[in-house]
Short mmCIF file of C-alpha atoms and ligand atoms in Angstrom, two decimals:
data_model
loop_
_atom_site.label_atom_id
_atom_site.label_comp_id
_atom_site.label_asym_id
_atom_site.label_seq_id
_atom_site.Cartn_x
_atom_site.Cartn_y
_atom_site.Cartn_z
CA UNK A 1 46.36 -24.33 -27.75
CA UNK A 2 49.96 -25.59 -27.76
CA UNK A 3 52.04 -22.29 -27.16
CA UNK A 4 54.63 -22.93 -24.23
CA UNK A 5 53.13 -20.45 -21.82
CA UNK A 6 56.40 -19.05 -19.57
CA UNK A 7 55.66 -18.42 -15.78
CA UNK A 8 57.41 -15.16 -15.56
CA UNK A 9 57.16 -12.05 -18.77
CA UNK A 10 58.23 -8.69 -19.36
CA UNK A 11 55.72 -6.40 -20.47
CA UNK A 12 55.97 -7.13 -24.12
CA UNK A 13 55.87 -10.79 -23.94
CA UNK A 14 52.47 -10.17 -21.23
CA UNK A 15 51.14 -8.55 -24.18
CA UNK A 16 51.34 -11.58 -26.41
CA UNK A 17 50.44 -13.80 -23.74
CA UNK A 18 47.00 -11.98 -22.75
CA UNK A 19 46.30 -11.40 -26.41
CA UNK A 20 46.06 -15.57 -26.29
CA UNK A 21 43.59 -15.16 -23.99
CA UNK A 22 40.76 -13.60 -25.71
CA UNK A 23 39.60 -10.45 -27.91
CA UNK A 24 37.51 -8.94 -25.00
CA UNK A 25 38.30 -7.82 -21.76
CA UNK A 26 37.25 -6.41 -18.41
CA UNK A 27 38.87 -4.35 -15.91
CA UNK A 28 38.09 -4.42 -12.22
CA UNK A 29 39.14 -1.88 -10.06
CA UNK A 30 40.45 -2.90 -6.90
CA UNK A 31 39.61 -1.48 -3.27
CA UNK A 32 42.31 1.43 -2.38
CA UNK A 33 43.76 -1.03 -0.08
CA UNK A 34 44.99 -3.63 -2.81
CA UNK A 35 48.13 -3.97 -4.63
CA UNK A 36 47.39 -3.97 -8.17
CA UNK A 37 45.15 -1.06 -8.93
CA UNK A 38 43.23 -3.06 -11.01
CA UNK A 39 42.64 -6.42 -12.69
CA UNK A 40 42.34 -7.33 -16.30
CA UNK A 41 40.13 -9.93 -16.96
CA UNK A 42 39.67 -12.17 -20.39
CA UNK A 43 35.39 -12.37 -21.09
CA UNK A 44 34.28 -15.57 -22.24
CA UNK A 45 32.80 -14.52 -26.41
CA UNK A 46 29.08 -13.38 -26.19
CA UNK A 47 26.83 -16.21 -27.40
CA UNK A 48 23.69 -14.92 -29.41
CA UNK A 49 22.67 -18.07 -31.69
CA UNK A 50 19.76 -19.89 -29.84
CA UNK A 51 20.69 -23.05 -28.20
CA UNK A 52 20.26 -27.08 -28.84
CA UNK A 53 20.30 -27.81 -25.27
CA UNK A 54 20.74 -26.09 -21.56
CA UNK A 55 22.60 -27.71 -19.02
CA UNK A 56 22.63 -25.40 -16.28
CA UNK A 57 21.59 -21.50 -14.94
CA UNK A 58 23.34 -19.39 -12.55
CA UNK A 59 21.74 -16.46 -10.98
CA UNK A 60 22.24 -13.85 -9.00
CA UNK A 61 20.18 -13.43 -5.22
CA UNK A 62 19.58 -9.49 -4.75
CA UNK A 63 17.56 -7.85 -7.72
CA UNK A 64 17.47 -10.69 -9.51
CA UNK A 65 15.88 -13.74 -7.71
CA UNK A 66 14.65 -10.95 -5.01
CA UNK A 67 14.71 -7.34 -4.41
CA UNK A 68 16.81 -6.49 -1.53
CA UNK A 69 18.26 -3.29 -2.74
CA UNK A 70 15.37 -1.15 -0.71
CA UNK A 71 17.05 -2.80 2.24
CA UNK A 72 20.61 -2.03 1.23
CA UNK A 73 20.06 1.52 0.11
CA UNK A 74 18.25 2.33 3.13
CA UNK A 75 21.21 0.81 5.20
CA UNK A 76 23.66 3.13 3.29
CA UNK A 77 21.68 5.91 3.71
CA UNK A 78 21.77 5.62 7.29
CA UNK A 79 25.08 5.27 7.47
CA UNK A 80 25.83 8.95 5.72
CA UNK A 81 22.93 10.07 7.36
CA UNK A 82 24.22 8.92 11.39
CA UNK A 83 27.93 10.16 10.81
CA UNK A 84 27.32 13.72 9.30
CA UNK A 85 24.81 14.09 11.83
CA UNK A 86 21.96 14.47 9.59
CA UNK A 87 19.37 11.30 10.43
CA UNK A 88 16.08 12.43 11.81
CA UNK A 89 16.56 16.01 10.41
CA UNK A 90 13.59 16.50 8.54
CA UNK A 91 15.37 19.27 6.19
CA UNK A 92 17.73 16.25 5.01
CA UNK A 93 16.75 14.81 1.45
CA UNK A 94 18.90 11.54 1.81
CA UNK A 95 20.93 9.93 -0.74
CA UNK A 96 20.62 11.64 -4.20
CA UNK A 97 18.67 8.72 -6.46
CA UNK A 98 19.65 10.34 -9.88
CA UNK A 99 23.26 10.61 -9.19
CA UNK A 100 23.85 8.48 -5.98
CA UNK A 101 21.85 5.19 -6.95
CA UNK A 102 24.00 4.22 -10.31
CA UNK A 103 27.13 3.87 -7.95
CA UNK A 104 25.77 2.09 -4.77
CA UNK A 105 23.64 -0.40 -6.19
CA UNK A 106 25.10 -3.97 -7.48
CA UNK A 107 28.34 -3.33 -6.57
CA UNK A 108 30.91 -4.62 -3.42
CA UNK A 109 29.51 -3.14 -0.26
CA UNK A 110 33.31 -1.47 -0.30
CA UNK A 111 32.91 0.01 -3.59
CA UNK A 112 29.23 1.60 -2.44
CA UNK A 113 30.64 2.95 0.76
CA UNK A 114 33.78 4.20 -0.89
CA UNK A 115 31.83 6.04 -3.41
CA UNK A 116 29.60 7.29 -0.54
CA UNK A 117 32.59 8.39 1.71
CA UNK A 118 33.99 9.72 -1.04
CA UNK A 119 31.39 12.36 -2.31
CA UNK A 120 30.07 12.80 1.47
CA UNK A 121 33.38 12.40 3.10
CA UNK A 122 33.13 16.33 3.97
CA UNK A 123 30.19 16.60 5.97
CA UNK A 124 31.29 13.91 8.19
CA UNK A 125 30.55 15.27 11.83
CA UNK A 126 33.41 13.52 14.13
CA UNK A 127 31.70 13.59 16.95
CA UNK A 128 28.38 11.70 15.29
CA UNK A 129 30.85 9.22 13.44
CA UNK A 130 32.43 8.11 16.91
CA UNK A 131 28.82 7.55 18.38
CA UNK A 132 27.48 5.27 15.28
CA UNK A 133 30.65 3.77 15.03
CA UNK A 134 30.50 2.87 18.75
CA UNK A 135 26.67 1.74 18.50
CA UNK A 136 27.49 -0.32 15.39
CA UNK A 137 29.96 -1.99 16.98
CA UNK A 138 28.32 -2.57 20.28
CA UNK A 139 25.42 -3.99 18.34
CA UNK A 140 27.37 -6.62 16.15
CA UNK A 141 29.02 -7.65 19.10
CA UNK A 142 26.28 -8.07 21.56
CA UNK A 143 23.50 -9.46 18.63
CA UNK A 144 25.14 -10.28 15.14
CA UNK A 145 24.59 -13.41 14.15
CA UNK A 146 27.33 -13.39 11.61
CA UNK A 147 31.11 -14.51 12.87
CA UNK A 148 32.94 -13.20 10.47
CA UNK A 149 30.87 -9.88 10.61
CA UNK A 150 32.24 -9.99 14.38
CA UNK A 151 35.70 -11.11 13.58
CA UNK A 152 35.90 -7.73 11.08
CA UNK A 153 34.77 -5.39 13.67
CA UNK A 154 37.10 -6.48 16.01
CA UNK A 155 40.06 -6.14 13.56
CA UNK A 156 38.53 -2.54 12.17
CA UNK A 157 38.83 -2.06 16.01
CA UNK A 158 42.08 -1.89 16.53
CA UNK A 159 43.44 -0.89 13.32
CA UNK A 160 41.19 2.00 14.02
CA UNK A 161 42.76 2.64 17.51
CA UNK A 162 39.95 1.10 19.87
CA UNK A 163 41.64 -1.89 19.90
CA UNK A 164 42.12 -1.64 24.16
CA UNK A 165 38.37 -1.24 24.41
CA UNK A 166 38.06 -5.09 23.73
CA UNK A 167 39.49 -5.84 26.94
CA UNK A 168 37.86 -2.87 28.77
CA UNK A 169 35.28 -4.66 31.56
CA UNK A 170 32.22 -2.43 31.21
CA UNK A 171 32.22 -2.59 27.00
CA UNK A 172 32.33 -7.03 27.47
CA UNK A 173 29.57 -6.39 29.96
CA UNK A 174 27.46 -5.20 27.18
CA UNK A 175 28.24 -7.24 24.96
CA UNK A 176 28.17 -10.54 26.51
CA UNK A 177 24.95 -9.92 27.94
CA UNK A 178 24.05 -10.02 23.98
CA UNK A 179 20.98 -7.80 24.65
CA UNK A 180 22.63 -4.70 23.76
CA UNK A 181 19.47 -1.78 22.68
CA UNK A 182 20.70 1.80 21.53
CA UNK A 183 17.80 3.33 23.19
CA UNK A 184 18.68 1.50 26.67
CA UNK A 185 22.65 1.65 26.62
CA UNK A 186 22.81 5.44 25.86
CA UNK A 187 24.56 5.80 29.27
CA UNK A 188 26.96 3.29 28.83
CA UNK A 189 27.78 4.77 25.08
CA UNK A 190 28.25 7.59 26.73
CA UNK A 191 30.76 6.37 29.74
CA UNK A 192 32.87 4.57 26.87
CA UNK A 193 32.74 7.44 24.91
CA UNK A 194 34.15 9.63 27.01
CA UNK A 195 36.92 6.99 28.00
CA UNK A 196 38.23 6.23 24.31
CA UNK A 197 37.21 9.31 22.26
CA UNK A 198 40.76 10.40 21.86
CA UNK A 199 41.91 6.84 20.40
CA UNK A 200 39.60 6.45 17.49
CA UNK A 201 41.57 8.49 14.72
CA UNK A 202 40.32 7.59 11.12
CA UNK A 203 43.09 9.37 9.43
CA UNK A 204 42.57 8.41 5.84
CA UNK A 205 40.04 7.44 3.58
CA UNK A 206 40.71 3.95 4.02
CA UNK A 207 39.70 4.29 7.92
CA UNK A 208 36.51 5.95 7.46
CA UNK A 209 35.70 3.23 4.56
CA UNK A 210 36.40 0.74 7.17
CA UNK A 211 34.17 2.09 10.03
CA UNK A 212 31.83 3.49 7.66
CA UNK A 213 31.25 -0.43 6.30
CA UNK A 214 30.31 -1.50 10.01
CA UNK A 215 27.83 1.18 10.68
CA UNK A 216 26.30 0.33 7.42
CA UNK A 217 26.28 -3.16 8.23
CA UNK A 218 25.05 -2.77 11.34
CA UNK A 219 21.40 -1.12 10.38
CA UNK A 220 21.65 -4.19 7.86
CA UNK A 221 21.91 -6.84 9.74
CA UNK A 222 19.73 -5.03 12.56
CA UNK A 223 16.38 -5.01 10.20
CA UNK A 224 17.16 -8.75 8.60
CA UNK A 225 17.27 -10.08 12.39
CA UNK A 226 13.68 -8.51 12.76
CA UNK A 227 12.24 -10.05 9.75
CA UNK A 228 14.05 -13.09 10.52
CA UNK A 229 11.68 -12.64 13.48
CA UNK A 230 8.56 -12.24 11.42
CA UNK A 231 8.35 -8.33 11.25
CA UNK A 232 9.02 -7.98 7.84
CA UNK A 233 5.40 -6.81 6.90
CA UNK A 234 5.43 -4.00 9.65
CA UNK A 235 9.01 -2.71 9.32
CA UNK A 236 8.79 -2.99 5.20
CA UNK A 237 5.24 -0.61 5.87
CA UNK A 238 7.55 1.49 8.14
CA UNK A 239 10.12 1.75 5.97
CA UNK A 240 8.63 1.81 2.89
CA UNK A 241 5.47 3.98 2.94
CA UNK A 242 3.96 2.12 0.54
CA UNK A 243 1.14 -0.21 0.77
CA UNK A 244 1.44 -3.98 -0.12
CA UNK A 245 5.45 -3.97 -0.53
CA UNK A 246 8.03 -6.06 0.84
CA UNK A 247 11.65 -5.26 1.78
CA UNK A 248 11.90 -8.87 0.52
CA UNK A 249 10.12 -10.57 -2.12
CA UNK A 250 10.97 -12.86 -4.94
CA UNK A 251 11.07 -10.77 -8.40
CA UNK A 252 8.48 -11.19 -10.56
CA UNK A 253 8.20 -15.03 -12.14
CA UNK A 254 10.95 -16.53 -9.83
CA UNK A 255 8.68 -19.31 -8.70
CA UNK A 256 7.51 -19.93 -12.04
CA UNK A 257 10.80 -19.87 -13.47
CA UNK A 258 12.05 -22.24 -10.79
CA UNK A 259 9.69 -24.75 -11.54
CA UNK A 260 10.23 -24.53 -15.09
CA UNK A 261 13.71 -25.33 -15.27
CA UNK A 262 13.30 -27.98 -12.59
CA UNK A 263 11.07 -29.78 -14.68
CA UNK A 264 8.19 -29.87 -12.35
CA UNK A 265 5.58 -27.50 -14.10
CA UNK A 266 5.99 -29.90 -17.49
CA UNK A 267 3.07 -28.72 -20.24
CA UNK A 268 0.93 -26.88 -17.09
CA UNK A 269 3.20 -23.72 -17.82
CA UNK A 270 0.56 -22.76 -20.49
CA UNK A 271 -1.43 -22.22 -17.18
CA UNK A 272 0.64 -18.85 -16.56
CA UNK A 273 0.04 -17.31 -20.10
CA UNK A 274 -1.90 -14.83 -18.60
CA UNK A 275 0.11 -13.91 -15.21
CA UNK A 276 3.34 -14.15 -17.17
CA UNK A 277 2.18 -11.82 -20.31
CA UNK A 278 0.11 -9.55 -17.28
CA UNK A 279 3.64 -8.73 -16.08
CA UNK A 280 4.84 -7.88 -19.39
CA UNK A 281 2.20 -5.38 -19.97
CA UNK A 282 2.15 -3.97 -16.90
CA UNK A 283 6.62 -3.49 -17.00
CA UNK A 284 7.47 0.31 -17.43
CA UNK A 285 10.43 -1.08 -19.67
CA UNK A 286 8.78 -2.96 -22.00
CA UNK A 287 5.82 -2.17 -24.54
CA UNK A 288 4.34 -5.57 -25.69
CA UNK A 289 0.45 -5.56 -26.37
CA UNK A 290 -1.90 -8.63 -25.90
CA UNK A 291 -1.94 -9.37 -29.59
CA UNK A 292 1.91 -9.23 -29.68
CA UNK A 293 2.26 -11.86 -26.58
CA UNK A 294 -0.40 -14.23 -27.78
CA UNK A 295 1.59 -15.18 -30.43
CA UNK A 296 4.09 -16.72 -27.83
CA UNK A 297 1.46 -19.03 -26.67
CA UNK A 298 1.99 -21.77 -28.26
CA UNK A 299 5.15 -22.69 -27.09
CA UNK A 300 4.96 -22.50 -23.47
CA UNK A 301 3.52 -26.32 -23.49
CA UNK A 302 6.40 -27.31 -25.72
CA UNK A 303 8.63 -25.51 -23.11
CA UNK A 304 7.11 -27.40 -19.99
CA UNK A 305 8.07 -30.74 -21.64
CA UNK A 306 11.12 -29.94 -22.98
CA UNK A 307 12.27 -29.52 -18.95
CA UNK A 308 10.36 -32.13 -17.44
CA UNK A 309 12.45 -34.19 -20.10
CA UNK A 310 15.73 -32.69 -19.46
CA UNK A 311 15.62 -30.72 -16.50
CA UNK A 312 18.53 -28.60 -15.73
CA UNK A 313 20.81 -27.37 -12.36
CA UNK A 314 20.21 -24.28 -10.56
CA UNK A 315 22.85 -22.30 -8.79
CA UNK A 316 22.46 -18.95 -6.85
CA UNK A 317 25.71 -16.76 -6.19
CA UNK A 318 25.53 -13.85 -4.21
CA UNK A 319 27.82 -11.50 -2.81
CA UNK A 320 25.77 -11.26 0.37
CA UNK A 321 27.05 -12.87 3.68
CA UNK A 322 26.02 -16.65 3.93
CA UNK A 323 23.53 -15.17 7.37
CA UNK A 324 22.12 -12.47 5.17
CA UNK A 325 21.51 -15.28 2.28
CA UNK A 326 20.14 -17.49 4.80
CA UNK A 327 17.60 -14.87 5.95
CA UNK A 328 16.53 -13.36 2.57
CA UNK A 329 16.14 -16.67 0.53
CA UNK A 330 13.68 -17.76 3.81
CA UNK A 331 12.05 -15.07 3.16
CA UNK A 332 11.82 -15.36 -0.51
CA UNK A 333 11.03 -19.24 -0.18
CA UNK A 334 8.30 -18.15 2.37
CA UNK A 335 6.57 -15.72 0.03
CA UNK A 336 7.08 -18.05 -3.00
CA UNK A 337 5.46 -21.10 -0.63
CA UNK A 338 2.16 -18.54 -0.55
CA UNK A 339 1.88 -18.32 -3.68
CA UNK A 340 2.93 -21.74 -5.07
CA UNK A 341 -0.13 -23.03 -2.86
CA UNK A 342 -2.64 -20.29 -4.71
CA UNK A 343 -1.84 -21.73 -8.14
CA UNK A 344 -4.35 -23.71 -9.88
CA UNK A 345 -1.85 -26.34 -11.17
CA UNK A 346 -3.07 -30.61 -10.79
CA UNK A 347 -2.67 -30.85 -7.05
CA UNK A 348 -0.32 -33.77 -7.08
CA UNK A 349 1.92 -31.57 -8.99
CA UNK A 350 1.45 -28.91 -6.59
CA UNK A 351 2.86 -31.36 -3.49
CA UNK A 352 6.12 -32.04 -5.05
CA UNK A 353 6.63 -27.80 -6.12
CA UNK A 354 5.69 -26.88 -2.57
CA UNK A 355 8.15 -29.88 -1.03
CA UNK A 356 10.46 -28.77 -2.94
CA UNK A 357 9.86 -24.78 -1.81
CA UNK A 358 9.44 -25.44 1.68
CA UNK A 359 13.47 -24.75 1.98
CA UNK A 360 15.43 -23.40 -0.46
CA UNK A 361 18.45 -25.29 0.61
CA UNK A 362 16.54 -28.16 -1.10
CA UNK A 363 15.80 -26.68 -4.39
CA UNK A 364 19.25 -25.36 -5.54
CA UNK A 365 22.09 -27.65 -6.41
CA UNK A 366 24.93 -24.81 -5.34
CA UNK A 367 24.64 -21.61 -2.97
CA UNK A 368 27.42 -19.81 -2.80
CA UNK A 369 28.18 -16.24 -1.06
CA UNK A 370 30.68 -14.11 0.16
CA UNK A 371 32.10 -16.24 2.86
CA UNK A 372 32.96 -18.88 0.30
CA UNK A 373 35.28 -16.24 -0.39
CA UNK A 374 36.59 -13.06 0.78
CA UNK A 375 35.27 -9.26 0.16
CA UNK A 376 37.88 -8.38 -2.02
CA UNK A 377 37.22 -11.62 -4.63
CA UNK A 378 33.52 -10.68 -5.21
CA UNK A 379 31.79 -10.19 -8.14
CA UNK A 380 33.39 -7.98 -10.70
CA UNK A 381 35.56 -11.12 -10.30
CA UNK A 382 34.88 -14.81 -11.60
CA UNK A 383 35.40 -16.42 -8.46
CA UNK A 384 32.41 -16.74 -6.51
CA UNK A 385 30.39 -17.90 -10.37
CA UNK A 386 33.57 -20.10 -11.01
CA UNK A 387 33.19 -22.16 -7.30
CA UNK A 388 29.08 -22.55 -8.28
CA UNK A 389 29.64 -24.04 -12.10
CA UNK A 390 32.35 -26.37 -10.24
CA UNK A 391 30.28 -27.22 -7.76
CA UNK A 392 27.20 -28.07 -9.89
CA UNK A 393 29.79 -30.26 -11.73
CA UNK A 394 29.67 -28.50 -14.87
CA UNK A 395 32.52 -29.20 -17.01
CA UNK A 396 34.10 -25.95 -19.26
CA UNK A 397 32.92 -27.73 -22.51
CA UNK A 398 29.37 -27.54 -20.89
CA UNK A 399 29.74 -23.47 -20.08
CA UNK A 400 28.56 -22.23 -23.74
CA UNK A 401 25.02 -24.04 -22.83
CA UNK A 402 24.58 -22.52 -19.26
CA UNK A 403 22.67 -18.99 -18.76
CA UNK A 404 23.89 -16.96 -16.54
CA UNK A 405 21.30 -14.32 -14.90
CA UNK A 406 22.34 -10.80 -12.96
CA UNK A 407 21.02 -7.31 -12.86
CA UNK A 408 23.80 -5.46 -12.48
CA UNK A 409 26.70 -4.51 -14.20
CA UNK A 410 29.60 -6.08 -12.28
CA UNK A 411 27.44 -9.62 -12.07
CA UNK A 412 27.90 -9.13 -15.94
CA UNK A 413 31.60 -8.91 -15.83
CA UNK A 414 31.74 -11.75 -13.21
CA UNK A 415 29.87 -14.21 -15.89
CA UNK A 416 31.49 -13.19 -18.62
CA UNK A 417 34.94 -13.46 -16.30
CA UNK A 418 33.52 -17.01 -15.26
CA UNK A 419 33.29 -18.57 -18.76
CA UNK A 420 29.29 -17.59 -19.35
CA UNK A 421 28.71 -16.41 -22.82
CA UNK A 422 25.25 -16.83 -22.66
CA UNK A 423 25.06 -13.60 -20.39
CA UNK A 424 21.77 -12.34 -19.78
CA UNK A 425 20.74 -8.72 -17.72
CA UNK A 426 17.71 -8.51 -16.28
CA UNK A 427 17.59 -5.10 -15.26
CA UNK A 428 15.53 -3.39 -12.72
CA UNK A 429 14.74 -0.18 -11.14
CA UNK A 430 17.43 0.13 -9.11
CA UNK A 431 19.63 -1.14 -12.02
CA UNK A 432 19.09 0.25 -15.00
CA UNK A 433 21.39 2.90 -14.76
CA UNK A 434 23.97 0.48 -15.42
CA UNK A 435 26.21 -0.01 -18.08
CA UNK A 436 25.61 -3.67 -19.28
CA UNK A 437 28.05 -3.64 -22.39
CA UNK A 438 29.37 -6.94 -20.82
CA UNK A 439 25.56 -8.72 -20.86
CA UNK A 440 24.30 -10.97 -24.19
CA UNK A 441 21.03 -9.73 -23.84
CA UNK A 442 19.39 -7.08 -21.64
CA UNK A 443 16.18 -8.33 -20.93
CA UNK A 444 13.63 -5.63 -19.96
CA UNK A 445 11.13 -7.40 -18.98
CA UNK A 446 12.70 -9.97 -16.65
CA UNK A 447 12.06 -13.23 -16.08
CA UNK A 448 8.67 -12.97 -17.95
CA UNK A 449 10.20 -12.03 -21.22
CA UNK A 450 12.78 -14.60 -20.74
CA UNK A 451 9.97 -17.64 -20.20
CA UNK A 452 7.43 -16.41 -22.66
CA UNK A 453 9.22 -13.98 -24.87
CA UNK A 454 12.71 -15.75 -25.33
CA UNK A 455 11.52 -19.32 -24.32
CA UNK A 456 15.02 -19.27 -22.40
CA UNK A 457 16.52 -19.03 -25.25
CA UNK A 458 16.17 -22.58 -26.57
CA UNK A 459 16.48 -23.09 -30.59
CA UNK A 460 13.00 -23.20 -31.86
CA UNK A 461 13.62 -26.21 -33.88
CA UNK A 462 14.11 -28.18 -30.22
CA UNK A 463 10.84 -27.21 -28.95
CA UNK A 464 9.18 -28.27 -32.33
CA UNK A 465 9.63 -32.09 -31.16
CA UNK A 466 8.06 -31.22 -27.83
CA UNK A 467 4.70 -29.99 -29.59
MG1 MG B 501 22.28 -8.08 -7.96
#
């Protein structure tokens, strides 16, 4: 392009300029606390003809390389649930999943707690909200792990009007002791209750957002520090009441999928025919039979060897916090590790895979979250997918032959936003609610389809020389 493109325009000449810019477009809403309302983004132009080569994938961590979201919607849930008073009583139906889920899943934690505040703003029992505010602050404090989760609190502190209670002697008693227990400290929340009650005033919505976000966090951060510690099988049993279920596991085919595109598995992905086209039947969103899926047979082999020929870079981007990254991709890796060693793959091959599993720090070439950047730069926008394809070195010529991978409907935008026009959705329960008019593809049947089905999308005529 050789236009002369001016720093400063009126609104008509803006009008030409972003019309440069591209024929599609996205616009993010921002928080209430930003200056502009919202953001218009260009979108990269889908890309639907199958392609000569792959150089890289991004993809995204929670409901797409794992399933977190039982964690986060129980977290939220507790959060309404503590300040309207309403947790433990056995009359309360929780979170509605029909109308609730669609707008607290796959979003900014803001945007989830603002819609949450929002609709259940009005039962909000004061006296409740001061207590879980105080315990979710005492708790992040005296146990988080996470500095900048600590550095927020104490800023949501005093913007909230407990800002003196940071000096106060009893509350850094508690909370350098760093053994702070609700249960046990129930006099103490108490004593400072009584002391500060009249300070906290969360005027506007804004406040409540604010100290709304910490309690939420707080339940959060509280169960990932117990599976951190190995109790992720008896609190997901707990929590879930279901048998066999994980608040954390990898989604089905990760591992597989992993190895693929590594180049590791080579012709041995024929091996998975039947676990990957098992997964396909047994998907409530897709309705292949048998007959239909042995067709695709053929070409895993070809597939194998077209990666362990020209294996490709891996990035995972995640709006998480880099300590709740850290804690679910252990856990991931850790459950993938189990079942890497169960497959019955040449056992030389099976070394390297597991070497390579036994930390996921190892295995992908960029992790980026949320403190790469700040809360209000997350996915919708491009930023946080931008800093991984930099990262990974992959020039902007290379972007039309990278795949980009995300369940949700603002991890669409943010590819799109980020140059991907090879945008695929992978939908899943929690999900598919979601309007993916941004997404290439929406891929119902997840990474299975995407290996078996769509051989990753590869032109066929590439995988004929691999044969
Ligand atoms: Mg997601």
């Amino acid at each position: 392009m050789g236009e002369k493109i001016p720093k400063f325009a009126d609104l008509s000449e803006a009008r030409n300029i972003i019309s440069l810019l591209g024929k599609e477009f996205a616009i993010v809403h921002n928080p209430s606390y930003l200056f502009p309302r919202f953001e218009i983004y260009p979108l990269a132009p889908k890309i639907s003809t199958p392609r000569k080569k792959l150089v890289a994938v991004v993809k995204d961590m929670d409901g797409t390389t794992t399933t977190t979201e039982q964690l986060c919607l129980h977290s939220q849930e507790y959060m309404i649930g503590q300040i309207t008073g309403r947790w433990g009583d056995p009359t309360w139906k929780g979170l509605d999943k029909v109308n609730d889920y669609p707008h607290i899943i796959g979003n900014s934690t803001t945007r989830h707690v603002e819609y949450l505040i929002n609709k259940y703003g009005k039962f909000i029992k004061m006296e409740n909200f001061r207590k879980s505010y105080l315990t979710a602050i005492l708790w992040t404090l005296s146990r988080g792990k996470d500095e900048g989760r600590k550095r927020e609190v104490r800023n949501n502190m005093v913007a909230l009007g407990w800002g003196n209670m940071l000096t106060d002697n009893e509350f850094l008693t508690i909370i350098t002791k760093q053994n702070f227990e609700e249960n046990r400290h129930q006099k103490e929340i108490k004593h400072l209750l009584q002391k500060y009650r009249q300070f906290f005033h969360p005027e506007d919505f804004t406040d409540k957002v604010r100290a709304a976000i910490d309690i939420y966090y707080y339940r959060y951060h509280q169960i990932l520090s117990l599976i951190d510690k190995g109790e992720g099988k008896r609190l997901s049993k707990e929590l879930l009441h279901e048998e066999g279920r994980r608040l954390i596991e990898p989604m089905p085919g990760v591992e597989i999928f992993l190895s693929l595109i590594k180049g590791w598995l080579g012709e041995d992905l024929a091996l998975f025919y039947e676990e990957l086209a098992e997964d396909l039947i047994n998907s409530p969103y897709v309705s292949y039979t048998k007959k239909e899926l042995d067709k695709f047979r053929k070409r895993l082999a070809p597939l194998g060897r077209y990666f362990s020929m020209h294996p490709i870079k891996v990035g995972i981007v995640t709006s998480s916090i880099a300590y709740e990254a850290n804690v679910v991709l252990k856990e991931v890796f850790r459950v993938a590790y189990e079942r890497i060693s169960n497959w019955k793959i040449p056992s030389e091959k099976k070394e390297k895979i597991l070497e390579n599993f036994s930390d996921y720090k190892k295995l992908y070439d960029s992790i980026i979250t949320a403190n790469d950047s700040s809360e209000i730069r997350l996915k919708p926008h491009h930023d946080l997918y931008s800093m991984a394809l930099h990262e990974m070195g992959v020039s902007k010529d290379e972007f039309p032959f990278v795949i980009g991978f995300e369940d949700s409907e603002s991890g669409t935008i943010a590819l799109r936003a980020a140059g991907i026009g090879l945008c695929i959705a992978l939908p899943f329960t929690g999900t598919s609610g979601h309007d993916f008019t941004a997404a290439t593809h929406i891929i119902w049947g997840g990474l299975p389809e995407v290996i078996l089905v769509n051989n990753l999308f590869l032109d066929p005529s590439v995988l004929k020389n691999f044969e």
